[in-house]
Short mmCIF file of C-alpha atoms and ligand atoms in Angstrom, two decimals:
data_model
loop_
_atom_site.label_atom_id
_atom_site.label_comp_id
_atom_site.label_asym_id
_atom_site.label_seq_id
_atom_site.Cartn_x
_atom_site.Cartn_y
_atom_site.Cartn_z
CA MET A 1 95.32 -60.37 34.40
CA ASP A 2 94.02 -63.52 35.53
CA GLY A 3 94.22 -63.12 39.25
CA ALA A 4 94.48 -66.39 41.98
CA VAL A 5 91.00 -67.42 43.66
CA GLN A 6 90.72 -66.04 46.86
CA THR A 7 88.49 -67.84 49.33
CA VAL A 8 85.84 -65.92 51.45
CA ASN A 9 84.99 -67.43 53.93
CA CYS A 10 80.78 -66.14 55.35
CA ASP A 11 79.87 -65.47 58.82
CA ASP A 12 76.61 -67.80 58.10
CA GLY A 13 79.37 -70.33 57.76
CA THR A 14 79.09 -70.87 53.53
CA THR A 15 82.22 -69.58 51.36
CA MET A 16 82.17 -68.80 47.61
CA GLN A 17 85.35 -68.21 45.49
CA VAL A 18 86.18 -65.29 43.39
CA ARG A 19 89.35 -64.80 40.79
CA ARG A 20 89.81 -61.04 39.51
CA LEU A 21 89.13 -61.73 35.85
CA SER A 22 91.72 -58.91 34.23
CA ASP A 23 93.68 -56.07 35.65
CA VAL A 24 90.67 -53.23 34.13
CA MET A 25 87.58 -54.89 36.54
CA GLY A 26 85.85 -57.80 37.30
CA ALA A 27 85.88 -60.65 39.35
CA GLU A 28 84.14 -64.44 39.22
CA VAL A 29 82.86 -65.56 41.90
CA THR A 30 81.51 -69.82 42.27
CA GLY A 31 80.27 -71.86 44.83
CA VAL A 32 76.99 -69.39 44.95
CA ASP A 33 74.07 -70.67 44.11
CA LEU A 34 71.97 -67.47 43.67
CA SER A 35 68.82 -69.21 43.19
CA LYS A 36 68.45 -69.78 47.25
CA PRO A 37 67.66 -67.69 49.85
CA LEU A 38 70.08 -65.50 50.10
CA THR A 39 71.77 -64.70 53.76
CA PRO A 40 73.20 -61.41 55.32
CA ALA A 41 75.93 -62.73 55.83
CA LEU A 42 76.35 -64.23 52.25
CA LYS A 43 74.85 -60.48 51.09
CA ASN A 44 77.48 -58.00 52.50
CA ALA A 45 80.75 -60.08 51.27
CA ILE A 46 78.90 -60.15 47.78
CA MET A 47 78.38 -56.38 48.13
CA ALA A 48 81.91 -55.63 49.16
CA ALA A 49 83.16 -57.65 46.67
CA PHE A 50 81.15 -56.06 44.44
CA LEU A 51 82.31 -52.35 45.08
CA GLU A 52 85.95 -53.85 45.12
CA HIS A 53 85.79 -55.12 41.59
CA HIS A 54 82.71 -52.95 39.75
CA LEU A 55 81.51 -55.96 38.24
CA LEU A 56 81.14 -60.31 38.77
CA ALA A 57 79.91 -63.01 36.66
CA PHE A 58 78.53 -65.35 39.16
CA ARG A 59 79.36 -68.12 36.90
CA GLY A 60 76.37 -71.37 35.90
CA GLN A 61 73.60 -69.76 37.61
CA ASP A 62 70.13 -71.78 36.92
CA LEU A 63 68.18 -68.70 37.99
CA SER A 64 64.03 -68.50 36.91
CA PRO A 65 62.48 -64.62 36.39
CA GLU A 66 61.14 -64.92 40.23
CA ALA A 67 64.54 -66.06 41.34
CA GLN A 68 66.39 -63.39 39.83
CA HIS A 69 63.92 -60.89 40.59
CA ALA A 70 64.35 -62.10 44.43
CA PHE A 71 68.30 -62.09 44.46
CA THR A 72 68.02 -58.31 43.17
CA LYS A 73 65.62 -57.17 45.15
CA HIS A 74 68.57 -57.49 48.32
CA PHE A 75 70.33 -54.08 46.06
CA GLY A 76 67.44 -51.74 46.18
CA ASP A 77 64.21 -50.60 44.41
CA ILE A 78 63.69 -52.44 40.94
CA GLU A 79 63.42 -50.32 38.48
CA GLY A 80 60.10 -49.58 35.80
CA HIS A 81 61.22 -48.68 32.59
CA VAL A 82 60.34 -46.00 29.91
CA ALA A 83 61.42 -48.53 26.57
CA ARG A 84 58.45 -50.00 25.57
CA LEU A 85 58.29 -53.37 23.35
CA PRO A 86 57.93 -53.39 19.47
CA ASP A 87 54.04 -53.96 20.17
CA GLY A 88 53.91 -50.65 22.75
CA GLU A 89 53.88 -52.68 25.83
CA LYS A 90 55.62 -51.40 29.11
CA LEU A 91 58.86 -53.47 30.43
CA PRO A 92 58.37 -55.76 33.61
CA LEU A 93 60.58 -55.09 36.23
CA VAL A 94 62.68 -58.45 34.98
CA HIS A 95 62.88 -58.21 31.42
CA VAL A 96 64.59 -59.92 28.20
CA VAL A 97 67.10 -58.47 25.90
CA ASN A 98 67.83 -59.96 22.46
CA ASN A 99 68.40 -59.82 19.31
CA LEU A 100 65.51 -62.15 18.41
CA GLY A 101 62.11 -60.07 15.41
CA PRO A 102 58.55 -60.27 15.87
CA ASP A 103 58.74 -63.75 14.64
CA GLY A 104 61.37 -65.20 16.86
CA LYS A 105 64.27 -65.35 14.59
CA PRO A 106 67.04 -63.55 15.42
CA THR A 107 67.34 -60.42 13.37
CA ALA A 108 70.42 -58.30 12.55
CA GLN A 109 68.06 -55.06 12.69
CA PRO A 110 67.06 -55.14 16.40
CA HIS A 111 63.91 -53.03 17.86
CA SER A 112 66.34 -50.87 19.73
CA THR A 113 70.26 -50.44 19.28
CA GLY A 114 70.77 -48.04 21.98
CA ASN A 115 72.69 -50.51 23.91
CA TYR A 116 75.82 -50.46 21.31
CA PHE A 117 76.78 -47.27 22.32
CA TRP A 118 78.69 -46.42 26.12
CA HIS A 119 76.59 -45.33 28.42
CA THR A 120 75.09 -46.32 32.70
CA ASP A 121 72.23 -47.55 32.45
CA LYS A 122 69.16 -44.53 33.51
CA SER A 123 71.82 -41.82 34.09
CA TYR A 124 68.49 -40.20 32.36
CA HIS A 125 66.32 -40.63 35.88
CA ASP A 126 67.35 -38.00 38.75
CA VAL A 127 67.81 -41.04 40.80
CA PRO A 128 69.43 -42.65 38.50
CA SER A 129 70.19 -46.97 38.94
CA LEU A 130 73.03 -48.82 41.04
CA ALA A 131 73.34 -52.56 39.84
CA THR A 132 72.84 -54.01 36.73
CA LEU A 133 72.24 -57.75 36.36
CA LEU A 134 71.79 -59.42 33.00
CA HIS A 135 71.58 -63.47 33.06
CA ALA A 136 72.89 -64.86 29.96
CA LEU A 137 70.11 -67.96 28.81
CA GLU A 138 71.44 -67.99 25.08
CA LEU A 139 74.60 -67.04 23.42
CA PRO A 140 75.94 -67.41 19.73
CA PRO A 141 78.64 -69.90 19.54
CA LYS A 142 81.68 -67.32 19.29
CA GLY A 143 80.96 -63.33 20.34
CA GLY A 144 78.61 -61.47 21.43
CA ASP A 145 80.33 -59.56 24.10
CA THR A 146 79.40 -56.65 26.38
CA LEU A 147 81.88 -53.51 26.83
CA PHE A 148 82.86 -52.27 30.26
CA CYS A 149 84.59 -48.77 30.98
CA ASN A 150 85.82 -48.27 34.25
CA THR A 151 85.21 -44.45 34.87
CA TYR A 152 87.33 -44.17 38.01
CA ARG A 153 90.05 -44.57 36.20
CA ALA A 154 88.66 -42.39 33.26
CA TYR A 155 88.66 -39.86 36.37
CA GLU A 156 91.66 -40.01 37.58
CA SER A 157 94.25 -39.93 34.31
CA LEU A 158 92.35 -36.71 33.19
CA SER A 159 95.35 -33.90 33.39
CA ASP A 160 94.76 -31.36 37.10
CA ALA A 161 93.96 -28.66 34.36
CA ARG A 162 90.96 -30.55 33.25
CA LYS A 163 89.81 -31.48 36.84
CA THR A 164 89.25 -28.81 37.63
CA GLN A 165 87.91 -27.13 34.58
CA LEU A 166 85.53 -30.30 34.72
CA ALA A 167 84.78 -29.61 38.96
CA ASN A 168 81.44 -27.69 38.73
CA LEU A 169 80.48 -28.99 35.56
CA ARG A 170 76.84 -30.66 35.24
CA ALA A 171 75.37 -32.35 32.17
CA VAL A 172 71.51 -32.69 31.04
CA HIS A 173 71.00 -36.90 30.11
CA SER A 174 67.93 -37.02 28.63
CA TRP A 175 65.68 -40.40 26.98
CA GLU A 176 65.43 -37.77 24.41
CA ALA A 177 68.83 -37.16 23.55
CA SER A 178 69.58 -40.99 24.27
CA ARG A 179 67.08 -41.79 21.44
CA ARG A 180 68.50 -39.08 18.92
CA ASN A 181 72.16 -39.69 19.39
CA THR A 182 72.27 -43.29 18.71
CA GLY A 183 69.94 -42.68 15.69
CA ASN A 184 66.44 -44.44 17.53
CA GLN A 185 63.57 -44.03 16.93
CA PRO A 186 62.97 -40.63 18.52
CA ALA A 187 61.45 -40.27 22.11
CA SER A 188 57.37 -39.75 21.73
CA GLU A 189 55.55 -36.95 23.03
CA GLN A 190 54.41 -39.14 26.13
CA GLN A 191 57.84 -40.68 26.60
CA LYS A 192 59.17 -36.70 27.10
CA ARG A 193 57.01 -36.29 29.16
CA GLU A 194 57.45 -39.18 30.91
CA ARG A 195 61.25 -39.13 31.81
CA PRO A 196 62.23 -35.14 31.64
CA PRO A 197 65.91 -33.82 30.87
CA VAL A 198 68.00 -34.47 34.57
CA SER A 199 71.37 -33.04 35.41
CA HIS A 200 73.77 -34.88 36.66
CA PRO A 201 77.78 -34.00 38.00
CA VAL A 202 79.93 -34.55 34.83
CA VAL A 203 82.57 -35.66 38.47
CA ARG A 204 80.98 -37.58 40.28
CA THR A 205 81.91 -39.21 44.04
CA HIS A 206 80.42 -42.80 44.56
CA PRO A 207 78.52 -42.47 47.47
CA ASP A 208 80.05 -46.11 49.06
CA THR A 209 83.64 -45.62 47.74
CA GLY A 210 84.15 -41.85 48.21
CA ARG A 211 86.13 -42.23 44.62
CA LYS A 212 85.57 -39.66 42.31
CA LEU A 213 84.66 -40.91 39.01
CA LEU A 214 83.65 -39.48 35.60
CA TYR A 215 79.74 -39.41 35.05
CA ILE A 216 79.10 -39.03 31.40
CA GLY A 217 77.95 -41.51 28.08
CA ILE A 218 75.61 -41.52 24.86
CA HIS A 219 72.64 -40.43 26.96
CA THR A 220 74.32 -36.79 27.28
CA SER A 221 73.30 -33.88 25.05
CA HIS A 222 75.04 -30.53 26.19
CA ILE A 223 76.35 -29.44 30.16
CA GLU A 224 75.03 -26.66 31.95
CA GLY A 225 75.90 -22.77 31.24
CA MET A 226 77.74 -24.06 27.41
CA PRO A 227 77.09 -23.62 24.72
CA GLU A 228 75.63 -26.32 23.24
CA ALA A 229 77.70 -27.03 20.49
CA ASP A 230 80.48 -26.82 23.52
CA GLY A 231 79.22 -28.73 26.27
CA LYS A 232 78.69 -31.47 23.25
CA ALA A 233 82.22 -31.75 22.05
CA LEU A 234 83.87 -32.12 25.83
CA LEU A 235 80.98 -34.75 26.78
CA ASP A 236 82.33 -36.82 22.82
CA GLU A 237 86.36 -35.66 24.39
CA LEU A 238 85.56 -37.00 27.34
CA LEU A 239 84.04 -40.13 26.39
CA GLU A 240 86.36 -40.42 23.81
CA HIS A 241 89.30 -40.69 27.17
CA ALA A 242 86.84 -42.45 29.23
CA ALA A 243 86.61 -45.24 26.12
CA GLN A 244 89.70 -45.81 25.46
CA ASP A 245 91.93 -49.19 26.07
CA ALA A 246 93.24 -48.61 29.13
CA HIS A 247 89.88 -48.54 30.35
CA VAL A 248 88.33 -51.49 29.12
CA TYR A 249 87.07 -55.12 29.93
CA ARG A 250 85.81 -56.61 27.34
CA HIS A 251 83.54 -59.55 29.01
CA GLU A 252 83.06 -62.60 26.92
CA TRP A 253 79.78 -64.31 28.18
CA HIS A 254 78.94 -67.74 29.21
CA GLU A 255 75.99 -68.98 29.02
CA GLY A 256 74.84 -69.03 33.28
CA ASP A 257 76.45 -66.55 33.66
CA LEU A 258 74.18 -63.09 36.11
CA CYS A 259 77.00 -60.10 35.45
CA MET A 260 75.70 -57.51 38.20
CA TRP A 261 77.31 -54.16 37.09
CA ASP A 262 78.02 -50.59 39.87
CA ASN A 263 76.22 -48.38 36.78
CA ARG A 264 78.20 -45.70 38.79
CA CYS A 265 81.57 -46.53 38.19
CA LEU A 266 81.28 -48.01 34.73
CA LEU A 267 79.84 -47.52 31.08
CA HIS A 268 78.95 -50.86 28.86
CA ARG A 269 78.24 -51.59 25.73
CA ALA A 270 76.80 -54.06 24.14
CA ASP A 271 79.77 -55.84 20.99
CA ASP A 272 78.01 -56.79 17.89
CA ASN A 273 80.74 -59.04 16.36
CA TYR A 274 78.25 -62.20 16.33
CA ASP A 275 76.11 -63.06 13.08
CA MET A 276 73.32 -61.03 14.46
CA GLY A 277 71.59 -62.83 12.25
CA GLN A 278 72.17 -66.04 12.76
CA HIS A 279 72.74 -66.96 15.72
CA ARG A 280 70.28 -66.47 19.21
CA ARG A 281 71.31 -63.67 21.71
CA VAL A 282 69.06 -63.93 24.98
CA LEU A 283 69.56 -62.18 28.78
CA HIS A 284 67.13 -61.51 31.58
CA ARG A 285 67.72 -58.13 33.03
CA THR A 286 66.64 -56.79 36.25
CA VAL A 287 68.11 -52.83 37.40
CA VAL A 288 68.38 -51.25 40.97
CA ARG A 289 67.69 -48.06 41.65
CA GLY A 290 70.71 -46.33 43.28
CA THR A 291 70.63 -42.76 44.28
CA VAL A 292 70.67 -39.14 43.82
CA PRO A 293 74.56 -38.03 42.17
CA TYR A 294 76.67 -35.70 44.27
C1 LIG B 1 72.40 -53.42 29.19
C2 LIG B 1 73.00 -52.92 28.66
C3 LIG B 1 74.32 -55.35 26.73
C4 LIG B 1 74.22 -56.32 26.46
O1 LIG B 1 71.18 -54.38 29.65
O2 LIG B 1 71.70 -52.10 30.37
O3 LIG B 1 73.47 -52.53 28.15
O4 LIG B 1 75.44 -56.46 25.95
N1 LIG B 1 73.12 -54.85 27.54
O5 LIG B 1 73.84 -57.07 26.04
MN1 LIG B 2 72.13 -50.96 29.54
#
């Protein structure tokens, strides 16, 4: 379902056009230049659209890393990272998501494949992320999409018995489990010290909308107070339920897109639906810190 264009007039005289991208979530935003200073009125209009649509795709953005940093900061603190670059260096606050090898050429064996599994960014933090912003600089001619899952709908479509069963459960999330679940190089001892396991409610209440949602994904290992295998089986089942087509939106990127999504009520994953060894895919990423889930 592609919606009609809605024109949003901000108090400062600017207007932005918002067009719904699918029934599940998402809106395309045009008429704004994110490299310009953000007025409070425009910020409020963006925040309202963000809460309504969960994912905003600002088209045609020409943003330096500094400009992306400045825009991101309006929404909260920018996160540091436990992941490391191939040379062991820490990631900068504005960092690059790409499929390039050490020689700078596209590779079908990327350094990390964690992004190809359903997750919500930094759920292994005690204070997980509010939003992630990805700015598409270079894209394959076709494919290289990102899939997004609406976890409000995932929760709402559960049976009443299941909702009751989940009401007070807490899932354990960790960097270590994430690396294990995704078949990546195991977490180092230092990374385990930096990011010890944390637990979050399986049914989370969105702090801005008050709506309930399923807060799960590939960073989880088990459920507190439940035999590990049973907890894992339940989490796997919930993830499969969440990620059914009826809850998923596929974002086909345009160069210049700046996508900003709500990590509190969406899961996401990259799709390797392109020839990764052949074509470059390069995006700039910033992550906004959120609040403790309840
Ligand atoms: C991320 C992420 C997916 C993609 O940047 O957090 O999961 O499609 N990216 O690159
Ligand atoms: Mn991610």
